[in-house]
JSON list of C-alpha atoms in Angstrom, two decimals:
[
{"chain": "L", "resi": 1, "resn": "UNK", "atom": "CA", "xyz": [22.54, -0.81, 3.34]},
{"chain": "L", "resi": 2, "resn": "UNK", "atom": "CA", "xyz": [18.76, -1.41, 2.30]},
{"chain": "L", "resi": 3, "resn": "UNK", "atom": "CA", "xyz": [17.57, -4.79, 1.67]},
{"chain": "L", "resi": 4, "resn": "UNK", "atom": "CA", "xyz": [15.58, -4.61, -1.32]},
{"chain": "L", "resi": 5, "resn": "UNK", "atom": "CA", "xyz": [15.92, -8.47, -2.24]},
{"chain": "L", "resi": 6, "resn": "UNK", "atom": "CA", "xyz": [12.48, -10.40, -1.48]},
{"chain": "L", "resi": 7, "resn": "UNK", "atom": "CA", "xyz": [13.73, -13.74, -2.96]},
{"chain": "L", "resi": 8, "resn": "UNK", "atom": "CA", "xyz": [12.00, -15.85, -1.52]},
{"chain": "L", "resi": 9, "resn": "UNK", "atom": "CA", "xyz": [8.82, -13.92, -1.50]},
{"chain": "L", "resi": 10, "resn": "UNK", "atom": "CA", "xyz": [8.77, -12.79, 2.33]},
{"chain": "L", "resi": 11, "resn": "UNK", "atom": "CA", "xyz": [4.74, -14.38, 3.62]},
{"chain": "L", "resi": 12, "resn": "UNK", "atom": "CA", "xyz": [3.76, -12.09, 6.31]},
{"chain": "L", "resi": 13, "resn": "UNK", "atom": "CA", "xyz": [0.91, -13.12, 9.04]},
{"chain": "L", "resi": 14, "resn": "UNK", "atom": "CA", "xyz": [-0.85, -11.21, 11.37]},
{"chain": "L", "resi": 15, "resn": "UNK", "atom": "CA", "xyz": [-3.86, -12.85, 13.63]},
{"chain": "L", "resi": 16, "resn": "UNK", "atom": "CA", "xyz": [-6.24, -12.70, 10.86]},
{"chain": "L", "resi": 17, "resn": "UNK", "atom": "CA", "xyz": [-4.68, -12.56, 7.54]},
{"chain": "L", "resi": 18, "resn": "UNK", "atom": "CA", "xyz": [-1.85, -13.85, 5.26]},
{"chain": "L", "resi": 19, "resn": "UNK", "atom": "CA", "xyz": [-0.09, -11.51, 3.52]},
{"chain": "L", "resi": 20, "resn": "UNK", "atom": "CA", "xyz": [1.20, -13.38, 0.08]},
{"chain": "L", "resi": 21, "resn": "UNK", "atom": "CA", "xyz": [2.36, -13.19, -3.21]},
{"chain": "L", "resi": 22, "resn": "UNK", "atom": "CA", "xyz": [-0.26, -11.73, -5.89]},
{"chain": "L", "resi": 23, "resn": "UNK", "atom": "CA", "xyz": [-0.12, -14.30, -8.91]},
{"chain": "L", "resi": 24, "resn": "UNK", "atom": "CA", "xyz": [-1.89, -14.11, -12.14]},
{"chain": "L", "resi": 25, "resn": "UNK", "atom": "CA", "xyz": [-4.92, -16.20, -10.61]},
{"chain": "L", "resi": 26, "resn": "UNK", "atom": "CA", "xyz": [-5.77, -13.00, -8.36]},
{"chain": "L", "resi": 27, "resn": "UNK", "atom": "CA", "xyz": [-6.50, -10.12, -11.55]},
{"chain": "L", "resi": 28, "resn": "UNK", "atom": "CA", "xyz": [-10.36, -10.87, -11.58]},
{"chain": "L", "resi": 29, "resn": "UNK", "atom": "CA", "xyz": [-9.88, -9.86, -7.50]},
{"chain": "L", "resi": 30, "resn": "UNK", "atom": "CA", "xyz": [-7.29, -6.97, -8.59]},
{"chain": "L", "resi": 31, "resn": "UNK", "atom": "CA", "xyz": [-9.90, -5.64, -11.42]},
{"chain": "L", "resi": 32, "resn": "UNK", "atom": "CA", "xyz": [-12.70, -5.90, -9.31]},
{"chain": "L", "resi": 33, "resn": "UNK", "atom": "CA", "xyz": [-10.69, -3.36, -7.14]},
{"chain": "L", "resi": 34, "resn": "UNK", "atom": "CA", "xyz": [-9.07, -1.30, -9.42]},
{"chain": "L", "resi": 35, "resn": "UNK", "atom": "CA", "xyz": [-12.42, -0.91, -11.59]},
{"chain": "L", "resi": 36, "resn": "UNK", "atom": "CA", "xyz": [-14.38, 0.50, -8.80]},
{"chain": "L", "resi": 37, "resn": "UNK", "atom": "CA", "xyz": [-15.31, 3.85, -8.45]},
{"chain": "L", "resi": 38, "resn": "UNK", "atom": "CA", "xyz": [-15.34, 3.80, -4.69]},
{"chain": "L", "resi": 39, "resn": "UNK", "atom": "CA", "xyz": [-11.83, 2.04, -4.29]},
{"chain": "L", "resi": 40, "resn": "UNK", "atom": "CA", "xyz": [-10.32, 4.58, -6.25]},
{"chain": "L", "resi": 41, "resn": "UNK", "atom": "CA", "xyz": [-11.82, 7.72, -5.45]},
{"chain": "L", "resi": 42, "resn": "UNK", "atom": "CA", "xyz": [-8.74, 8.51, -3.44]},
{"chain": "L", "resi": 43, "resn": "UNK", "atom": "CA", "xyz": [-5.94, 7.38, -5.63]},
{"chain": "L", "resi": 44, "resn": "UNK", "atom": "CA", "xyz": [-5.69, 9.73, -8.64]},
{"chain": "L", "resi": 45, "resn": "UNK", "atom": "CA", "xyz": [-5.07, 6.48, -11.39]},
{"chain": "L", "resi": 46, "resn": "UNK", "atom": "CA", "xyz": [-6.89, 5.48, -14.35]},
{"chain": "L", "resi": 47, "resn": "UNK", "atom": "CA", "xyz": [-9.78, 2.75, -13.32]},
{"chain": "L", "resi": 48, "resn": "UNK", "atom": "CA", "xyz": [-9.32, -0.15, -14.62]},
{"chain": "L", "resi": 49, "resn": "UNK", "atom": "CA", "xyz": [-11.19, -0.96, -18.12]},
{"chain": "L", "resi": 50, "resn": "UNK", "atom": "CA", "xyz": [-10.65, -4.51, -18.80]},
{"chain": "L", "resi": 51, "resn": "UNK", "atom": "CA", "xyz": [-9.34, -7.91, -16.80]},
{"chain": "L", "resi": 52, "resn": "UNK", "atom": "CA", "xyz": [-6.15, -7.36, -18.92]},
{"chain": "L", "resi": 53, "resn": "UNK", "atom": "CA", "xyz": [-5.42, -4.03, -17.30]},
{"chain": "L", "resi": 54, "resn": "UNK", "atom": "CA", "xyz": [-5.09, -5.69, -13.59]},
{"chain": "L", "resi": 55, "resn": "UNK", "atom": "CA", "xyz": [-3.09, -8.82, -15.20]},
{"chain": "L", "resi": 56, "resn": "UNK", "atom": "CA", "xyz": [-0.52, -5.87, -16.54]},
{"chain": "L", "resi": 57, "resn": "UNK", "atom": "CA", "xyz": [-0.61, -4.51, -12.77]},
{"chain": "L", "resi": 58, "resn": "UNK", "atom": "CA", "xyz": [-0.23, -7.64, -11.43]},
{"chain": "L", "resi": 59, "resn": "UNK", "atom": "CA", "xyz": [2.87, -7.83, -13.84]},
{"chain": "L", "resi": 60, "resn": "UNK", "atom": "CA", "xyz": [4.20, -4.68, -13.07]},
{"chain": "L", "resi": 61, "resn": "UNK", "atom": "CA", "xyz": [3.86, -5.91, -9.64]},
{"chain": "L", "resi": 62, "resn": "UNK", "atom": "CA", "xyz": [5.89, -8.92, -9.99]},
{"chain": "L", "resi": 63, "resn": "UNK", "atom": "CA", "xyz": [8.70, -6.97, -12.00]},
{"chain": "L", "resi": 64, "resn": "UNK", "atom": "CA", "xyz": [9.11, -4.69, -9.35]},
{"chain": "L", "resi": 65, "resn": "UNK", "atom": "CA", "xyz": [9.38, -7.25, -7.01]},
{"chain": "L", "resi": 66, "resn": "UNK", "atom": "CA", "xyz": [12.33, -8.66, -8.99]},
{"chain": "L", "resi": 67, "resn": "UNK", "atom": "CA", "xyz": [14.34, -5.45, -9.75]},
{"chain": "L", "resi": 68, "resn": "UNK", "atom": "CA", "xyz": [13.53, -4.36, -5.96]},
{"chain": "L", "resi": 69, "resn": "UNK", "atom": "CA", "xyz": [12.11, -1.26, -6.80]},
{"chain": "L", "resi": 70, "resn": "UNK", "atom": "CA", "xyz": [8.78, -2.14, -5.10]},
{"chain": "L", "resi": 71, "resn": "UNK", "atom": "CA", "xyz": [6.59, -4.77, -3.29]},
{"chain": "L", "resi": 72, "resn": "UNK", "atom": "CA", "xyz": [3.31, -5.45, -3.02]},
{"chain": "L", "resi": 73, "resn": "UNK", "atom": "CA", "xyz": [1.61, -7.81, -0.94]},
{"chain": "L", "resi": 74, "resn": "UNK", "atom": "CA", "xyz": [-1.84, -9.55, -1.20]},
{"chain": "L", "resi": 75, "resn": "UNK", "atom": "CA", "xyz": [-4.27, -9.90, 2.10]},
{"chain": "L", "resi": 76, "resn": "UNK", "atom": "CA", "xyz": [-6.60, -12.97, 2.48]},
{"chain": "L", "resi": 77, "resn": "UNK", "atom": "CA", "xyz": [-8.29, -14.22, 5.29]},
{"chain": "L", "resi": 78, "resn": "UNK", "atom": "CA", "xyz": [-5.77, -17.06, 7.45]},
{"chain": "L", "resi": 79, "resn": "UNK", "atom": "CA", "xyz": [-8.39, -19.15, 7.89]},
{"chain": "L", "resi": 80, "resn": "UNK", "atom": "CA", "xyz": [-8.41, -20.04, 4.26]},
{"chain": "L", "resi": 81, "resn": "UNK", "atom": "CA", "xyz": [-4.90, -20.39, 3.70]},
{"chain": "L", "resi": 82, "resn": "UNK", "atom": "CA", "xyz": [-2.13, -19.30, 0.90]},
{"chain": "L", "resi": 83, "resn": "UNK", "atom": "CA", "xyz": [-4.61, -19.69, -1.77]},
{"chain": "L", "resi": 84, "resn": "UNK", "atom": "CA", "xyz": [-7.47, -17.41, -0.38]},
{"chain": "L", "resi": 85, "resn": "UNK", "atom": "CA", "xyz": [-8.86, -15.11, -2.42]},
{"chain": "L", "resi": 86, "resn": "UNK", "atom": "CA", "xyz": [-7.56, -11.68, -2.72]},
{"chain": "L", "resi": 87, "resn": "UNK", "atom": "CA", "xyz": [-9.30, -9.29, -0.17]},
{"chain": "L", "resi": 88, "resn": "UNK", "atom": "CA", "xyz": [-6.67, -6.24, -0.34]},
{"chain": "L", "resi": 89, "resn": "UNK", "atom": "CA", "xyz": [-3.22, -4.81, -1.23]},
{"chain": "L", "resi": 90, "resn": "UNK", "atom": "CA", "xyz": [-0.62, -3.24, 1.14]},
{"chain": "L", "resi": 91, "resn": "UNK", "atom": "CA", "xyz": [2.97, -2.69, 0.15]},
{"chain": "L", "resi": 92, "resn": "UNK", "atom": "CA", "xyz": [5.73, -0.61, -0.55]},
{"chain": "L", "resi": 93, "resn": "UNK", "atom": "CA", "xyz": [4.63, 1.27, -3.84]},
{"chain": "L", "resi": 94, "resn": "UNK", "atom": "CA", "xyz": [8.13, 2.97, -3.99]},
{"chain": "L", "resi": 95, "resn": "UNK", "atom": "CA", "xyz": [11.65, 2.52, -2.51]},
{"chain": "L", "resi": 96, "resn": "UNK", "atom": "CA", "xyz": [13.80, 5.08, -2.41]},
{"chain": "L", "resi": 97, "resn": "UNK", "atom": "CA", "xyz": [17.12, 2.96, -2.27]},
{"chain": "L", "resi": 98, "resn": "UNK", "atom": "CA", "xyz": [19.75, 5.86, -1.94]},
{"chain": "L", "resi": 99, "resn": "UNK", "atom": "CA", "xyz": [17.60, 7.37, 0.99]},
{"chain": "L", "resi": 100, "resn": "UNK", "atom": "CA", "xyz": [16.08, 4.33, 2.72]},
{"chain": "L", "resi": 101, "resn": "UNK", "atom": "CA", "xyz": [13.07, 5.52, 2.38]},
{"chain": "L", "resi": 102, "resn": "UNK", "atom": "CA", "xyz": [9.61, 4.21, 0.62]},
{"chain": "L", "resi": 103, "resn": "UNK", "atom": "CA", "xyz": [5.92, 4.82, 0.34]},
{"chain": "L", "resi": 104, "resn": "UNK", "atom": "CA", "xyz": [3.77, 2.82, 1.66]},
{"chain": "L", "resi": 105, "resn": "UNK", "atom": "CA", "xyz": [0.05, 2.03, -0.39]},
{"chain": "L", "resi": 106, "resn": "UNK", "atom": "CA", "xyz": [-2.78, -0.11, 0.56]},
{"chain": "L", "resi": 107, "resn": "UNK", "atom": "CA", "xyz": [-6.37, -1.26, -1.92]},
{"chain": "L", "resi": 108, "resn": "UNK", "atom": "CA", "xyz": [-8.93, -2.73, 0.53]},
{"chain": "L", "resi": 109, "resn": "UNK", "atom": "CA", "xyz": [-12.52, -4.63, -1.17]},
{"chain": "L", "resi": 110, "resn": "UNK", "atom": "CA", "xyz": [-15.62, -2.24, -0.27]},
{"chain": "L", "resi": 111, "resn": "UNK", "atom": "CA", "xyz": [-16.58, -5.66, 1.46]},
{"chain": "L", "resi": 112, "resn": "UNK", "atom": "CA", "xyz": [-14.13, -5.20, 3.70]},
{"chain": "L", "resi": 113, "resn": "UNK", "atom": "CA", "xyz": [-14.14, -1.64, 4.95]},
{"chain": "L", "resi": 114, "resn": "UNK", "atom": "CA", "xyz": [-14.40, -0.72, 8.64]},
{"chain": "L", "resi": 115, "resn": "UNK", "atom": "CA", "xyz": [-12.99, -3.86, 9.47]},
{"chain": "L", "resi": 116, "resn": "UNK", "atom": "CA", "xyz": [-9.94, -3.60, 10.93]},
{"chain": "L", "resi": 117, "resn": "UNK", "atom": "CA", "xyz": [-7.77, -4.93, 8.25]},
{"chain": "L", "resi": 118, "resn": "UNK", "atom": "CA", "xyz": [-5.46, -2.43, 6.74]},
{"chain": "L", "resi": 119, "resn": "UNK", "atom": "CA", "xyz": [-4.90, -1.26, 11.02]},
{"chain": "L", "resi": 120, "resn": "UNK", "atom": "CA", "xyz": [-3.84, -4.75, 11.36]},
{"chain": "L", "resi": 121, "resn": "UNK", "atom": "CA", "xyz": [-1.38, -5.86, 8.82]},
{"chain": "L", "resi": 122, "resn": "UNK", "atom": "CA", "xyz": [0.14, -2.10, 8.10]},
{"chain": "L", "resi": 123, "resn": "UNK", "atom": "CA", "xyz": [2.00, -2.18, 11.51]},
{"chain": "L", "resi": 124, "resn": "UNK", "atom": "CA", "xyz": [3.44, -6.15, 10.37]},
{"chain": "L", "resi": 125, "resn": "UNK", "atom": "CA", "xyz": [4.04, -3.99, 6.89]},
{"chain": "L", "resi": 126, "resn": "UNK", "atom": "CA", "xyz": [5.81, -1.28, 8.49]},
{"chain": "L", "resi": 127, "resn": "UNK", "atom": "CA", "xyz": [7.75, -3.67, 10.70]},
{"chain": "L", "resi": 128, "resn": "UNK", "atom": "CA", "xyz": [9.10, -5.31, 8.01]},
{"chain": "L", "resi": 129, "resn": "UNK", "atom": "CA", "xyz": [10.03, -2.34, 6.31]},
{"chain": "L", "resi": 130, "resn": "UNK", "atom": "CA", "xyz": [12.00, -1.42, 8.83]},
{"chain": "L", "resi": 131, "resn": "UNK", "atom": "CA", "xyz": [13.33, -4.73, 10.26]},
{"chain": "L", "resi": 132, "resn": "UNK", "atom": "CA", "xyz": [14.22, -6.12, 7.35]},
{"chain": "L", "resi": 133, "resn": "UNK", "atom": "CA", "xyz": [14.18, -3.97, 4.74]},
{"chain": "L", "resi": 134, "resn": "UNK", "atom": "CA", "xyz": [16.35, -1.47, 7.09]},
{"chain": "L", "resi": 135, "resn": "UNK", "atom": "CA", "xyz": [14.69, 1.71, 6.27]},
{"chain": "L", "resi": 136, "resn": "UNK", "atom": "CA", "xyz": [14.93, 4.61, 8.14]},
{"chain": "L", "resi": 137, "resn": "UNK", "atom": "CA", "xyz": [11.79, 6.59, 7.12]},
{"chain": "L", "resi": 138, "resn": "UNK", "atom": "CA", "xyz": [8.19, 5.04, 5.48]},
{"chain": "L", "resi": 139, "resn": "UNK", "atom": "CA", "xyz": [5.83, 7.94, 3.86]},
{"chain": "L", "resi": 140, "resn": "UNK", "atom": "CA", "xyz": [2.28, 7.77, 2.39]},
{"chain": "L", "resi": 141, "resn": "UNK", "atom": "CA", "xyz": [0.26, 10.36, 0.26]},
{"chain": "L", "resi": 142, "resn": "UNK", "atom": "CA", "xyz": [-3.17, 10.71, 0.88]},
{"chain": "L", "resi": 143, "resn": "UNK", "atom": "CA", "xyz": [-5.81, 12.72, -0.60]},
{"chain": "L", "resi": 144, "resn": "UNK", "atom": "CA", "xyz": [-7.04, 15.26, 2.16]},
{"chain": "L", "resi": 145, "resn": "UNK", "atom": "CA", "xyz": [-10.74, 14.17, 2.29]},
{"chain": "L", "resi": 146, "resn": "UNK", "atom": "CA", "xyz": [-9.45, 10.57, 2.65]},
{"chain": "L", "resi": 147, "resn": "UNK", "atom": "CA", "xyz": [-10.17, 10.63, 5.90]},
{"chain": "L", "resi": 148, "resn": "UNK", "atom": "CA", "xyz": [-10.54, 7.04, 6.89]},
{"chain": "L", "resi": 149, "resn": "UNK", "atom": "CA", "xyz": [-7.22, 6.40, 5.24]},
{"chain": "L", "resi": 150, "resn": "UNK", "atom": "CA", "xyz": [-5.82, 9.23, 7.71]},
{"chain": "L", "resi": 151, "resn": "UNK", "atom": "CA", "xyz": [-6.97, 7.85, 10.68]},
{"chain": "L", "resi": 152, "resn": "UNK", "atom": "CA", "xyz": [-5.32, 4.93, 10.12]},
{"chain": "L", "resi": 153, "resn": "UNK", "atom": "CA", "xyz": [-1.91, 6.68, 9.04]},
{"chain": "L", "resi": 154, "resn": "UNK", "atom": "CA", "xyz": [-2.17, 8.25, 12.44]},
{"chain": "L", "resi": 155, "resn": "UNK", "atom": "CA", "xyz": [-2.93, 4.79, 14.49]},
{"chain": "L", "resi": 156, "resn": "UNK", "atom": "CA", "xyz": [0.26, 2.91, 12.87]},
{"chain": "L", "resi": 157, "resn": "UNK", "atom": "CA", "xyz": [2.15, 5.98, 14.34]},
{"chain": "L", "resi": 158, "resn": "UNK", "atom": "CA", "xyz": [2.29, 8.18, 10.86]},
{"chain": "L", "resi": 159, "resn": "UNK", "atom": "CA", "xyz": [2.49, 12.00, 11.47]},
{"chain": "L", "resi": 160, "resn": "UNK", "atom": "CA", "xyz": [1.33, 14.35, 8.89]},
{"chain": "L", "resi": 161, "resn": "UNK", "atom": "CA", "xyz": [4.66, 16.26, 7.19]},
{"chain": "L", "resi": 162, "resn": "UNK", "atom": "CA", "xyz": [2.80, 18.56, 4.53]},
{"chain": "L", "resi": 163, "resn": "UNK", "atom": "CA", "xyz": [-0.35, 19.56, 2.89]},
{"chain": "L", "resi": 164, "resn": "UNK", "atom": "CA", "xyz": [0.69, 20.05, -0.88]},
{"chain": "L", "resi": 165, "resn": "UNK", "atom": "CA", "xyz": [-2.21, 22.39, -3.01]},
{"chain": "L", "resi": 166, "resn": "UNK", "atom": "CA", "xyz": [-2.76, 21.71, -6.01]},
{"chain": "L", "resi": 167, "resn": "UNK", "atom": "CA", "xyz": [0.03, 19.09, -6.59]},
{"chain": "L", "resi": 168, "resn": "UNK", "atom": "CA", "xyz": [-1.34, 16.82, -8.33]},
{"chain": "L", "resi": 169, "resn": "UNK", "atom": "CA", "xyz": [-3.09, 16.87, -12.38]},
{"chain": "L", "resi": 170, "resn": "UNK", "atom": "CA", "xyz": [-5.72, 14.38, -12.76]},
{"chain": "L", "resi": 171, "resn": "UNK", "atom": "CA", "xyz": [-8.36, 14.01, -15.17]},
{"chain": "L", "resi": 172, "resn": "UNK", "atom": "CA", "xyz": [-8.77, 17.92, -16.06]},
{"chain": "L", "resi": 173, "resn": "UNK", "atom": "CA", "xyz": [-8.19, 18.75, -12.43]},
{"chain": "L", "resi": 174, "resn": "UNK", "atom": "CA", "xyz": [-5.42, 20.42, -9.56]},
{"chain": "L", "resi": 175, "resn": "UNK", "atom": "CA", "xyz": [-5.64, 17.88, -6.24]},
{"chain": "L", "resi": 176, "resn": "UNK", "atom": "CA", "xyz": [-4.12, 18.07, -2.80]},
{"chain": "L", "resi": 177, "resn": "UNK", "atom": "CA", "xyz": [-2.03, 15.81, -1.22]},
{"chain": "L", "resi": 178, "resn": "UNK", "atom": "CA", "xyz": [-1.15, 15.43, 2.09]},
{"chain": "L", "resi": 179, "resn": "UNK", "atom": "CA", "xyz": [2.12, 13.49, 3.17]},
{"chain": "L", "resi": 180, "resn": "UNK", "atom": "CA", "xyz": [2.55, 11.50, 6.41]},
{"chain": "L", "resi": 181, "resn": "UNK", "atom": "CA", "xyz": [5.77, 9.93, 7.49]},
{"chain": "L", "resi": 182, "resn": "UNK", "atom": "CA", "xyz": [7.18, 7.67, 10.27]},
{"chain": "L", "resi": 183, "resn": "UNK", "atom": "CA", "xyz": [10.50, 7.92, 11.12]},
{"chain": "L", "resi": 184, "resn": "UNK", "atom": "CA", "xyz": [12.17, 3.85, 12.27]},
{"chain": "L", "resi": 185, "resn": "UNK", "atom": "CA", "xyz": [13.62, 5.58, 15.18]},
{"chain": "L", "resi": 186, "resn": "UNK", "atom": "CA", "xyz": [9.81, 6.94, 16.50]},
{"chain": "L", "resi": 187, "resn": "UNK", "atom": "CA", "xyz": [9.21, 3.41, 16.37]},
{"chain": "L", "resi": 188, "resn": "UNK", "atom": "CA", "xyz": [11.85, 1.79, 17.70]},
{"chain": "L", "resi": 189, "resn": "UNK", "atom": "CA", "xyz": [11.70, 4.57, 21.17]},
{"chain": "L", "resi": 190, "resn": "UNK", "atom": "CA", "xyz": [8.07, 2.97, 21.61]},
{"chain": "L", "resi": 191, "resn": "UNK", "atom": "CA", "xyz": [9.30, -0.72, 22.48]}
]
């Protein structure tokens, strides 16, 4: 059976970050994020307009945490400890209880690009997911031309499933998606 219970909020660390709860303190981080252009050219959402629309996420993101329906973790640097500020977001956007599956999102700051950091905490991410969590298959949708997001599907081990046209209604326009999967037992015939 899936464990989708993360009381107490599971901490993850990797060599250089902590991956913690996102509180209430982090929306100015969270807007900052979700109100940029760049961040979100990818991710067909709404940017954010006002502080009070990343405190709702930041809500949303708690509730789902508490019903198990999703989970969303915040990286910060280790060296500065639990209360560092906010430099990302990696989790499980949606769990698919019934077929232990769920889909795997990530937000990095533009300060932080071509760093290294979602290629080091996704494969902690994923491990969990599958560890602990027990699924059996994590999936992500990208947008094609997301190509650095790609790349690092394909590092953690992701394979590329299906190129969907015109999928997708945003903003007065049809988008591709693409849809990359790994499968726990891929993973587990690597160790």
């Amino acid at each position: 059976m899936i464990n989708n219970s993360f009381d107490p909020f599971p901490t993850i660390t990797t060599q250089h970050f902590v991956l913690r709860a996102i509180s209430i303190e982090d929306a100015p981080a969270v807007y900052a994020m979700r109100s940029n252009p760049d961040v979100m050219r990818y991710i067909p959402i709404p940017l954010a307009q006002h502080l009070s629309d990343a405190e709702q996420l930041i809500h949303n993101f708690q509730t789902g945490i508490a019903n198990g329906s999703s989970i969303n973790w915040g990286i910060t640097h280790i060296s500065a400890g639990l209360c560092a500020a906010l430099i990302g977001i990696i989790g499980f956007v949606r769990i698919n209880i019934p077929n232990y599956r769920a889909e795997i999102g990530y937000l990095l700051s533009p300060k932080m690009w071509n760093k290294g950091v979602i290629s080091e905490v996704m494969p902690a991410v994923v491990q969990y997911g599958f560890e602990v969590m027990q699924l059996h298959s994590i999936g992500a949708i990208i947008d094609p031309s997301n190509i650095a997001s790609q790349r690092v599907l394909q590092k953690a081990g992701f394979v590329q499933e299906a190129h969907f046209k015109e999928d997708c209604y945003f903003e007065g326009h049809f988008l591709d998606s693409v849809h990359f999967s790994l499968l726990r037992n891929i993973v587990a015939g690597k160790q």
